[in-house]
Structures are given as structure tokens and as C-alpha cells.
PDB file of C-alpha atoms in Angstrom:
ATOM      1  CA  UNK A1351     122.239 116.656 142.026  1.00  0.00           C
ATOM      2  CA  UNK A1352     118.491 115.953 142.296  1.00  0.00           C
ATOM      3  CA  UNK A1353     117.950 113.013 144.635  1.00  0.00           C
ATOM      4  CA  UNK A1354     114.957 111.595 146.478  1.00  0.00           C
ATOM      5  CA  UNK A1355     114.812 109.027 149.269  1.00  0.00           C
ATOM      6  CA  UNK A1356     111.067 109.006 149.981  1.00  0.00           C
ATOM      7  CA  UNK A1357     108.245 107.259 148.060  1.00  0.00           C
ATOM      8  CA  UNK A1358     107.156 108.932 144.842  1.00  0.00           C
ATOM      9  CA  UNK A1359     103.598 110.295 144.565  1.00  0.00           C
ATOM     10  CA  UNK A1360     100.959 107.913 143.262  1.00  0.00           C
ATOM     11  CA  UNK A1361     101.046 107.629 139.452  1.00  0.00           C
ATOM     12  CA  UNK A1362     104.564 109.027 139.043  1.00  0.00           C
ATOM     13  CA  UNK A1363     106.993 106.995 136.929  1.00  0.00           C
ATOM     14  CA  UNK A1364     109.313 105.891 139.715  1.00  0.00           C
ATOM     15  CA  UNK A1365     111.526 103.110 138.321  1.00  0.00           C
ATOM     16  CA  UNK A1366     112.722 101.347 135.182  1.00  0.00           C
ATOM     17  CA  UNK A1367     114.272  97.932 134.824  1.00  0.00           C
ATOM     18  CA  UNK A1368     115.624  95.597 132.174  1.00  0.00           C
ATOM     19  CA  UNK A1369     115.613  91.811 131.762  1.00  0.00           C
ATOM     20  CA  UNK A1370     118.945  90.857 130.220  1.00  0.00           C
ATOM     21  CA  UNK A1371     119.712  87.742 128.185  1.00  0.00           C
ATOM     22  CA  UNK A1372     123.427  88.339 128.901  1.00  0.00           C
ATOM     23  CA  UNK A1373     123.591  90.130 132.231  1.00  0.00           C
ATOM     24  CA  UNK A1374     127.365  90.638 132.308  1.00  0.00           C
ATOM     25  CA  UNK A1375     127.437  92.142 128.814  1.00  0.00           C
ATOM     26  CA  UNK A1376     124.421  94.332 129.573  1.00  0.00           C
ATOM     27  CA  UNK A1377     126.063  95.610 132.757  1.00  0.00           C
ATOM     28  CA  UNK A1378     129.180  96.523 130.794  1.00  0.00           C
ATOM     29  CA  UNK A1379     127.242  98.292 128.026  1.00  0.00           C
ATOM     30  CA  UNK A1380     125.133 100.460 130.322  1.00  0.00           C
ATOM     31  CA  UNK A1381     127.903 100.892 132.872  1.00  0.00           C
ATOM     32  CA  UNK A1382     130.196 102.316 130.197  1.00  0.00           C
ATOM     33  CA  UNK A1383     127.421 104.414 128.653  1.00  0.00           C
ATOM     34  CA  UNK A1384     125.782 105.868 131.769  1.00  0.00           C
ATOM     35  CA  UNK A1385     128.532 105.644 134.366  1.00  0.00           C
ATOM     36  CA  UNK A1386     126.672 103.049 136.398  1.00  0.00           C
ATOM     37  CA  UNK A1387     127.955 100.834 139.150  1.00  0.00           C
ATOM     38  CA  UNK A1388     125.920  97.900 140.470  1.00  0.00           C
ATOM     39  CA  UNK A1389     124.778  96.579 143.826  1.00  0.00           C
ATOM     40  CA  UNK A1390     122.648  93.603 144.815  1.00  0.00           C
ATOM     41  CA  UNK A1391     122.406  90.405 142.811  1.00  0.00           C
ATOM     42  CA  UNK A1392     121.540  88.189 145.777  1.00  0.00           C
ATOM     43  CA  UNK A1393     119.971  84.806 144.914  1.00  0.00           C
ATOM     44  CA  UNK A1394     116.930  85.499 147.099  1.00  0.00           C
ATOM     45  CA  UNK A1395     116.106  88.417 144.783  1.00  0.00           C
ATOM     46  CA  UNK A1396     116.700  86.405 141.601  1.00  0.00           C
ATOM     47  CA  UNK A1397     120.035  88.043 140.842  1.00  0.00           C
ATOM     48  CA  UNK A1398     118.381  91.459 140.486  1.00  0.00           C
ATOM     49  CA  UNK A1399     120.791  94.398 140.467  1.00  0.00           C
ATOM     50  CA  UNK A1400     120.404  98.065 141.298  1.00  0.00           C
ATOM     51  CA  UNK A1401     122.317 100.325 138.928  1.00  0.00           C
ATOM     52  CA  UNK A1402     123.701 103.333 140.777  1.00  0.00           C
ATOM     53  CA  UNK A1403     125.274 106.628 139.807  1.00  0.00           C
ATOM     54  CA  UNK A1404     127.232 108.481 142.477  1.00  0.00           C
ATOM     55  CA  UNK A1405     125.920 105.895 144.916  1.00  0.00           C
ATOM     56  CA  UNK A1406     122.249 106.653 144.189  1.00  0.00           C
ATOM     57  CA  UNK A1407     119.747 104.164 142.697  1.00  0.00           C
ATOM     58  CA  UNK A1408     119.099 104.858 139.023  1.00  0.00           C
ATOM     59  CA  UNK A1409     117.575 101.697 137.477  1.00  0.00           C
ATOM     60  CA  UNK A1410     117.345  97.918 137.769  1.00  0.00           C
ATOM     61  CA  UNK A1411     118.862  95.037 135.804  1.00  0.00           C
ATOM     62  CA  UNK A1412     118.075  91.365 136.136  1.00  0.00           C
ATOM     63  CA  UNK A1413     118.211  88.078 134.257  1.00  0.00           C
ATOM     64  CA  UNK A1414     115.664  87.753 131.460  1.00  0.00           C
ATOM     65  CA  UNK A1415     112.651  85.820 132.758  1.00  0.00           C
ATOM     66  CA  UNK A1416     111.066  84.895 129.404  1.00  0.00           C
ATOM     67  CA  UNK A1417     113.410  84.167 126.480  1.00  0.00           C
ATOM     68  CA  UNK A1418     110.543  84.923 124.076  1.00  0.00           C
ATOM     69  CA  UNK A1419     110.023  88.395 125.521  1.00  0.00           C
ATOM     70  CA  UNK A1420     112.105  90.970 123.638  1.00  0.00           C
ATOM     71  CA  UNK A1421     114.592  93.039 125.648  1.00  0.00           C
ATOM     72  CA  UNK A1422     113.076  96.284 126.855  1.00  0.00           C
ATOM     73  CA  UNK A1423     113.137  98.924 129.542  1.00  0.00           C
ATOM     74  CA  UNK A1424     109.945  98.607 131.617  1.00  0.00           C
ATOM     75  CA  UNK A1425     108.479 101.710 133.247  1.00  0.00           C
ATOM     76  CA  UNK A1426     106.993 101.334 136.745  1.00  0.00           C
ATOM     77  CA  UNK A1427     104.463 103.752 138.216  1.00  0.00           C
ATOM     78  CA  UNK A1428     104.301 104.504 141.921  1.00  0.00           C
ATOM     79  CA  UNK A1429     101.259 102.997 143.608  1.00  0.00           C
ATOM     80  CA  UNK A1430     100.112 103.816 147.125  1.00  0.00           C
ATOM     81  CA  UNK A1431      98.005 100.630 147.009  1.00  0.00           C
ATOM     82  CA  UNK A1432      99.260  98.132 144.414  1.00  0.00           C
ATOM     83  CA  UNK A1433      96.277  95.786 144.826  1.00  0.00           C
ATOM     84  CA  UNK A1434      93.706  98.546 144.326  1.00  0.00           C
ATOM     85  CA  UNK A1435      95.594  99.927 141.320  1.00  0.00           C
ATOM     86  CA  UNK A1436      95.845  96.417 139.809  1.00  0.00           C
ATOM     87  CA  UNK A1437      92.076  96.096 140.159  1.00  0.00           C
ATOM     88  CA  UNK A1438      91.611  99.382 138.286  1.00  0.00           C
ATOM     89  CA  UNK A1439      93.884  98.089 135.509  1.00  0.00           C
ATOM     90  CA  UNK A1440      91.598  95.106 135.032  1.00  0.00           C
ATOM     91  CA  UNK A1441      88.446  97.225 135.271  1.00  0.00           C
ATOM     92  CA  UNK A1442      89.823  99.575 132.592  1.00  0.00           C
ATOM     93  CA  UNK A1443      90.473  96.703 130.159  1.00  0.00           C
ATOM     94  CA  UNK A1444      94.123  95.977 130.895  1.00  0.00           C
ATOM     95  CA  UNK A1445      95.682  92.659 131.880  1.00  0.00           C
ATOM     96  CA  UNK A1446      97.592  91.972 135.082  1.00  0.00           C
ATOM     97  CA  UNK A1447     100.433  89.548 134.285  1.00  0.00           C
ATOM     98  CA  UNK A1448     102.038  89.496 137.737  1.00  0.00           C
ATOM     99  CA  UNK A1449      99.595  90.002 140.594  1.00  0.00           C
ATOM    100  CA  UNK A1450     100.770  92.130 143.529  1.00  0.00           C
ATOM    101  CA  UNK A1451     103.916  90.397 144.748  1.00  0.00           C
ATOM    102  CA  UNK A1452     105.925  91.386 147.797  1.00  0.00           C
ATOM    103  CA  UNK A1453     109.646  91.586 147.119  1.00  0.00           C
ATOM    104  CA  UNK A1454     110.837  90.979 150.651  1.00  0.00           C
ATOM    105  CA  UNK A1455     110.990  94.251 152.579  1.00  0.00           C
ATOM    106  CA  UNK A1456     111.750  96.219 149.415  1.00  0.00           C
ATOM    107  CA  UNK A1457     108.177  96.757 148.226  1.00  0.00           C
ATOM    108  CA  UNK A1458     105.352  95.282 146.160  1.00  0.00           C
ATOM    109  CA  UNK A1459     105.437  94.937 142.382  1.00  0.00           C
ATOM    110  CA  UNK A1460     102.860  94.371 139.649  1.00  0.00           C
ATOM    111  CA  UNK A1461     103.443  93.790 135.928  1.00  0.00           C
ATOM    112  CA  UNK A1462     100.599  94.525 133.527  1.00  0.00           C
ATOM    113  CA  UNK A1463      99.611  95.194 129.922  1.00  0.00           C
ATOM    114  CA  UNK A1464      97.469  98.089 128.810  1.00  0.00           C
ATOM    115  CA  UNK A1465      94.566  97.239 126.435  1.00  0.00           C
ATOM    116  CA  UNK A1466      96.900  97.730 123.441  1.00  0.00           C
ATOM    117  CA  UNK A1467      99.390  95.174 124.771  1.00  0.00           C
ATOM    118  CA  UNK A1468     102.054  97.588 126.038  1.00  0.00           C
ATOM    119  CA  UNK A1469     103.753  96.352 129.243  1.00  0.00           C
ATOM    120  CA  UNK A1470     104.286  98.502 132.310  1.00  0.00           C
ATOM    121  CA  UNK A1471     104.615  97.967 136.044  1.00  0.00           C
ATOM    122  CA  UNK A1472     103.537  99.232 139.436  1.00  0.00           C
ATOM    123  CA  UNK A1473     105.758  99.699 142.460  1.00  0.00           C
ATOM    124  CA  UNK A1474     104.476 100.173 146.001  1.00  0.00           C
ATOM    125  CA  UNK A1475     107.462 101.335 148.005  1.00  0.00           C
ATOM    126  CA  UNK A1476     108.868  99.567 151.011  1.00  0.00           C
ATOM    127  CA  UNK A1477     112.558 100.014 151.761  1.00  0.00           C
ATOM    128  CA  UNK A1478     113.156 100.546 148.028  1.00  0.00           C
ATOM    129  CA  UNK A1479     111.570 103.834 147.006  1.00  0.00           C
ATOM    130  CA  UNK A1480     112.497 103.803 143.303  1.00  0.00           C
ATOM    131  CA  UNK A1481     114.687 106.383 141.599  1.00  0.00           C
ATOM    132  CA  UNK A1482     117.001 108.198 143.970  1.00  0.00           C
ATOM    133  CA  UNK A1483     118.758 110.095 141.159  1.00  0.00           C
ATOM    134  CA  UNK A1484     116.896 111.666 138.237  1.00  0.00           C
ATOM    135  CA  UNK A1485     117.298 114.405 135.633  1.00  0.00           C
ATOM    136  CA  UNK A1486     121.062 114.097 136.021  1.00  0.00           C
ATOM    137  CA  UNK A1487     123.563 112.208 133.852  1.00  0.00           C
ATOM    138  CA  UNK A1488     123.010 108.521 134.517  1.00  0.00           C
ATOM    139  CA  UNK A1489     119.429 109.019 135.700  1.00  0.00           C
ATOM    140  CA  UNK A1490     116.085 108.791 133.948  1.00  0.00           C
ATOM    141  CA  UNK A1491     114.909 112.128 132.581  1.00  0.00           C
ATOM    142  CA  UNK A1492     111.565 111.186 130.996  1.00  0.00           C
ATOM    143  CA  UNK A1493     109.183 108.285 130.351  1.00  0.00           C
ATOM    144  CA  UNK A1494     106.810 108.184 127.416  1.00  0.00           C
ATOM    145  CA  UNK A1495     104.553 105.847 125.463  1.00  0.00           C
ATOM    146  CA  UNK A1496     104.036 105.614 121.710  1.00  0.00           C
ATOM    147  CA  UNK A1497     100.764 103.817 120.998  1.00  0.00           C
ATOM    148  CA  UNK A1498      98.494 102.913 118.096  1.00  0.00           C
ATOM    149  CA  UNK A1499      95.406 104.467 119.707  1.00  0.00           C
ATOM    150  CA  UNK A1500      96.363 107.537 121.747  1.00  0.00           C
ATOM    151  CA  UNK A1501      92.774 108.395 122.701  1.00  0.00           C
ATOM    152  CA  UNK A1502      92.217 104.857 123.995  1.00  0.00           C
ATOM    153  CA  UNK A1503      95.485 104.960 125.924  1.00  0.00           C
ATOM    154  CA  UNK A1504      94.625 108.295 127.507  1.00  0.00           C
ATOM    155  CA  UNK A1505      91.253 106.905 128.600  1.00  0.00           C
ATOM    156  CA  UNK A1506      92.916 103.817 130.112  1.00  0.00           C
ATOM    157  CA  UNK A1507      95.747 105.539 131.973  1.00  0.00           C
ATOM    158  CA  UNK A1508      93.416 108.313 133.075  1.00  0.00           C
ATOM    159  CA  UNK A1509      91.066 105.764 134.626  1.00  0.00           C
ATOM    160  CA  UNK A1510      93.901 103.851 136.320  1.00  0.00           C
ATOM    161  CA  UNK A1511      95.998 106.750 137.625  1.00  0.00           C
ATOM    162  CA  UNK A1512      93.746 109.801 137.451  1.00  0.00           C
ATOM    163  CA  UNK A1513      95.930 111.504 134.851  1.00  0.00           C
ATOM    164  CA  UNK A1514      94.883 114.549 132.899  1.00  0.00           C
ATOM    165  CA  UNK A1515      96.531 115.195 129.544  1.00  0.00           C
ATOM    166  CA  UNK A1516      97.762 118.401 127.929  1.00  0.00           C
ATOM    167  CA  UNK A1517      98.726 118.642 124.274  1.00  0.00           C
ATOM    168  CA  UNK A1518     102.080 120.184 123.534  1.00  0.00           C
ATOM    169  CA  UNK A1519     101.934 122.960 120.926  1.00  0.00           C
ATOM    170  CA  UNK A1520     102.956 121.976 117.379  1.00  0.00           C
ATOM    171  CA  UNK A1521     103.601 118.381 118.472  1.00  0.00           C
ATOM    172  CA  UNK A1522     101.210 116.517 116.214  1.00  0.00           C
ATOM    173  CA  UNK A1523      99.004 115.421 119.103  1.00  0.00           C
ATOM    174  CA  UNK A1524     101.707 114.500 121.633  1.00  0.00           C
ATOM    175  CA  UNK A1525     100.447 115.007 125.178  1.00  0.00           C
ATOM    176  CA  UNK A1526     101.990 115.151 128.600  1.00  0.00           C
ATOM    177  CA  UNK A1527     100.243 113.528 131.556  1.00  0.00           C
ATOM    178  CA  UNK A1528     100.004 114.718 135.139  1.00  0.00           C
ATOM    179  CA  UNK A1529      98.004 114.472 138.330  1.00  0.00           C
ATOM    180  CA  UNK A1530      98.597 118.123 139.227  1.00  0.00           C
ATOM    181  CA  UNK A1531     100.423 120.884 137.363  1.00  0.00           C
ATOM    182  CA  UNK A1532     103.761 119.063 136.936  1.00  0.00           C
ATOM    183  CA  UNK A1533     104.121 116.910 133.792  1.00  0.00           C
ATOM    184  CA  UNK A1534     105.128 113.353 134.676  1.00  0.00           C
ATOM    185  CA  UNK A1535     105.707 111.921 131.194  1.00  0.00           C
ATOM    186  CA  UNK A1536     104.405 111.837 127.648  1.00  0.00           C
ATOM    187  CA  UNK A1537     102.053 109.900 125.370  1.00  0.00           C
ATOM    188  CA  UNK A1538     101.628 110.078 121.629  1.00  0.00           C
ATOM    189  CA  UNK A1539     100.826 108.160 118.468  1.00  0.00           C
ATOM    190  CA  UNK A1540     103.249 105.525 117.270  1.00  0.00           C
ATOM    191  CA  UNK A1541     105.161 106.385 114.108  1.00  0.00           C
ATOM    192  CA  UNK A1542     106.540 103.657 111.811  1.00  0.00           C
ATOM    193  CA  UNK A1543     110.204 102.974 112.493  1.00  0.00           C
ATOM    194  CA  UNK A1544     110.096 104.368 116.017  1.00  0.00           C
ATOM    195  CA  UNK A1545     109.903 102.467 119.328  1.00  0.00           C
ATOM    196  CA  UNK A1546     106.457 101.291 120.394  1.00  0.00           C
ATOM    197  CA  UNK A1547     105.104 101.219 123.930  1.00  0.00           C
ATOM    198  CA  UNK A1548     106.823 102.681 126.981  1.00  0.00           C
ATOM    199  CA  UNK A1549     110.415 103.832 126.681  1.00  0.00           C
ATOM    200  CA  UNK A1550     112.851 105.568 129.007  1.00  0.00           C
ATOM    201  CA  UNK A1551     115.003 108.596 128.278  1.00  0.00           C
ATOM    202  CA  UNK A1552     118.302 108.807 130.160  1.00  0.00           C
ATOM    203  CA  UNK A1553     120.112 112.037 130.895  1.00  0.00           C
ATOM    204  CA  UNK A1554     123.683 112.229 129.595  1.00  0.00           C
ATOM    205  CA  UNK A1555     126.354 114.904 129.656  1.00  0.00           C
ATOM    206  CA  UNK A1556     126.901 114.606 125.883  1.00  0.00           C
ATOM    207  CA  UNK A1557     124.395 113.118 123.446  1.00  0.00           C
ATOM    208  CA  UNK A1558     126.953 112.936 120.659  1.00  0.00           C
ATOM    209  CA  UNK A1559     129.365 111.146 122.959  1.00  0.00           C
ATOM    210  CA  UNK A1560     126.627 108.734 124.053  1.00  0.00           C
ATOM    211  CA  UNK A1561     125.629 107.995 120.457  1.00  0.00           C
ATOM    212  CA  UNK A1562     129.252 107.244 119.600  1.00  0.00           C
ATOM    213  CA  UNK A1563     129.504 104.818 122.533  1.00  0.00           C
ATOM    214  CA  UNK A1564     126.264 103.075 121.557  1.00  0.00           C
ATOM    215  CA  UNK A1565     127.439 102.552 117.987  1.00  0.00           C
ATOM    216  CA  UNK A1566     130.938 101.424 118.951  1.00  0.00           C
ATOM    217  CA  UNK A1567     129.452  98.854 121.351  1.00  0.00           C
ATOM    218  CA  UNK A1568     127.221  97.318 118.672  1.00  0.00           C
ATOM    219  CA  UNK A1569     124.020  99.304 119.187  1.00  0.00           C
ATOM    220  CA  UNK A1570     122.423 101.530 116.591  1.00  0.00           C
ATOM    221  CA  UNK A1571     120.860 104.953 116.180  1.00  0.00           C
ATOM    222  CA  UNK A1572     117.213 105.014 115.102  1.00  0.00           C
ATOM    223  CA  UNK A1573     116.746 108.790 115.345  1.00  0.00           C
ATOM    224  CA  UNK A1574     119.835 110.899 114.801  1.00  0.00           C
ATOM    225  CA  UNK A1575     120.828 113.450 117.398  1.00  0.00           C
ATOM    226  CA  UNK A1576     118.893 116.691 117.078  1.00  0.00           C
ATOM    227  CA  UNK A1577     118.531 119.905 119.026  1.00  0.00           C
ATOM    228  CA  UNK A1578     115.166 120.548 120.693  1.00  0.00           C
ATOM    229  CA  UNK A1579     113.849 123.167 123.072  1.00  0.00           C
ATOM    230  CA  UNK A1580     114.412 120.665 125.891  1.00  0.00           C
ATOM    231  CA  UNK A1581     117.975 119.745 124.948  1.00  0.00           C
ATOM    232  CA  UNK A1582     119.886 117.671 122.423  1.00  0.00           C
ATOM    233  CA  UNK A1583     118.209 114.309 121.937  1.00  0.00           C
ATOM    234  CA  UNK A1584     118.657 110.964 120.134  1.00  0.00           C
ATOM    235  CA  UNK A1585     116.851 107.612 119.998  1.00  0.00           C
ATOM    236  CA  UNK A1586     118.991 104.485 120.004  1.00  0.00           C
ATOM    237  CA  UNK A1587     118.895 100.725 120.481  1.00  0.00           C
ATOM    238  CA  UNK A1588     121.285  98.712 122.607  1.00  0.00           C
ATOM    239  CA  UNK A1589     123.133  95.713 121.084  1.00  0.00           C
ATOM    240  CA  UNK A1590     120.157  93.461 121.967  1.00  0.00           C
ATOM    241  CA  UNK A1591     117.576  95.651 120.244  1.00  0.00           C
ATOM    242  CA  UNK A1592     116.069  97.400 123.281  1.00  0.00           C
ATOM    243  CA  UNK A1593     115.150 101.010 122.463  1.00  0.00           C
ATOM    244  CA  UNK A1594     115.792 104.001 124.683  1.00  0.00           C
ATOM    245  CA  UNK A1595     116.680 107.640 124.243  1.00  0.00           C
ATOM    246  CA  UNK A1596     119.335 109.986 125.551  1.00  0.00           C
ATOM    247  CA  UNK A1597     118.897 113.661 126.364  1.00  0.00           C
ATOM    248  CA  UNK A1598     121.521 116.312 126.981  1.00  0.00           C
ATOM    249  CA  UNK A1599     120.087 118.797 129.447  1.00  0.00           C
ATOM    250  CA  UNK A1600     120.195 122.494 128.668  1.00  0.00           C
ATOM    251  CA  UNK A1601     120.468 123.290 132.387  1.00  0.00           C
TER     252      UNK A1601
END
């Protein structure tokens, strides 16, 4: 089981979290779907929960902060220096919504919008280093953005994080991003009817089984399960309309 208990390299997607309008129902949905258990929830941390799989941190859940903000999974990028990275976001034309904020001894967070209005976050590790399980059932397998202006997005994220981008063959312009030779995530043009902005892909042992659970719990499928060179894959929405995807590993 891939696990990590040290800070992720700068620019690496290192965490995802979700603001829930009904926290108990959201816990049940994702707990049943991804085999999660939950720790935390202390008042001093605003009721924020760590979702765990096999005892390892997989994602975060908390009460919805803005009732007008639609439910979504927010991707956080590791930052060695959250304040300096926040300054680069502003310099590159983005908007910092939550200035660097220390979360007790856990770390420092930032919430921002890219120039196209897509939200994302930064996380500078303290005691909380982000994902401790990944690329395993119940963990995040991939993070990607679907945007209206891919060239503009590549310029922005390249300036902020130092990414370089490589186009995947026969992908219609979809690119991976990296700081060295290991792809960290993907970026492509938004297609009508598909999720917009940053989304998370969770690893599951059975995509067809996951799709069935999503539908039976009141969610819906927006891209039917299909086989790809990376594994069987589907795009879904939870019962509150938040999009995410599920991937069945070929390993």
C-alpha cells in the first residue's frame, strides 16, 4: 500500500477536501463508497474531519462555509512557502481568497482562484503532511483541471508552481504537468456537460461497483464507465452535485 508520512514536494497535489451542507450524510455516502473512517471534528478546527482508509489520511471533510458556494472537492498543492506562493498567484493574475492562515500546528493553508475563476488551495505542511495513502482504493489517484482557456491556465500554473506541460498523444490537447519527469496531474479544455475546474479521481477496487453505489445513494453518472489504458474509469456526481471520478487500477 503506497503511503507517505513526509511533506510532499512543492507543487504536488497533496490534499483534497470537501465542504458539506449535510456533514453526516456526506460522511455516510463517501464512507460507504470509499471505505473511509473519520477522525477529528474538534471545535477548535471548525469540525473538520480527516477521512482515513486503513488508518491513513486520505481526504478532508468539513461543514460548508458558504451556502452559496456549490459543493466541490478542492485540490490543494504543496507549498514550501505558502506566503511566497500566494504572492506569485496574485502576480500571475489569480486571486487569493484566504490569505496564508495557520491551522494550529497542522500547517498553513491558502485558498485561491486562478484567473479563470477555478478554486484551488495551497498547503504548507506542519504536523499534517497531506495524503498518507494514494493510488490505492480509497485514496486519490489523480487531480486534473478542465478549463475554458488551457493555454492561459498553463501559463498561470507554470508561473506559480514552475510546471512544464506535456501533451498526451491522441488526447485532443490534454496535457500532464510536472516539475521533473513524473507527471503530477492533468489539464485540458473544458467540454460541455463535463465537470469544470479542478476535480479529484479516487481509486476504487471496482468501478462498476462504485458506480452502482453512487446511483443507489442518489448520485448520478455523467460519463459512463469505460476502459482506458490507465484502467477502467467513470465520472460521477454525489447526491449534492459535486463531481469526481473513480478509477480502477490495472496494477
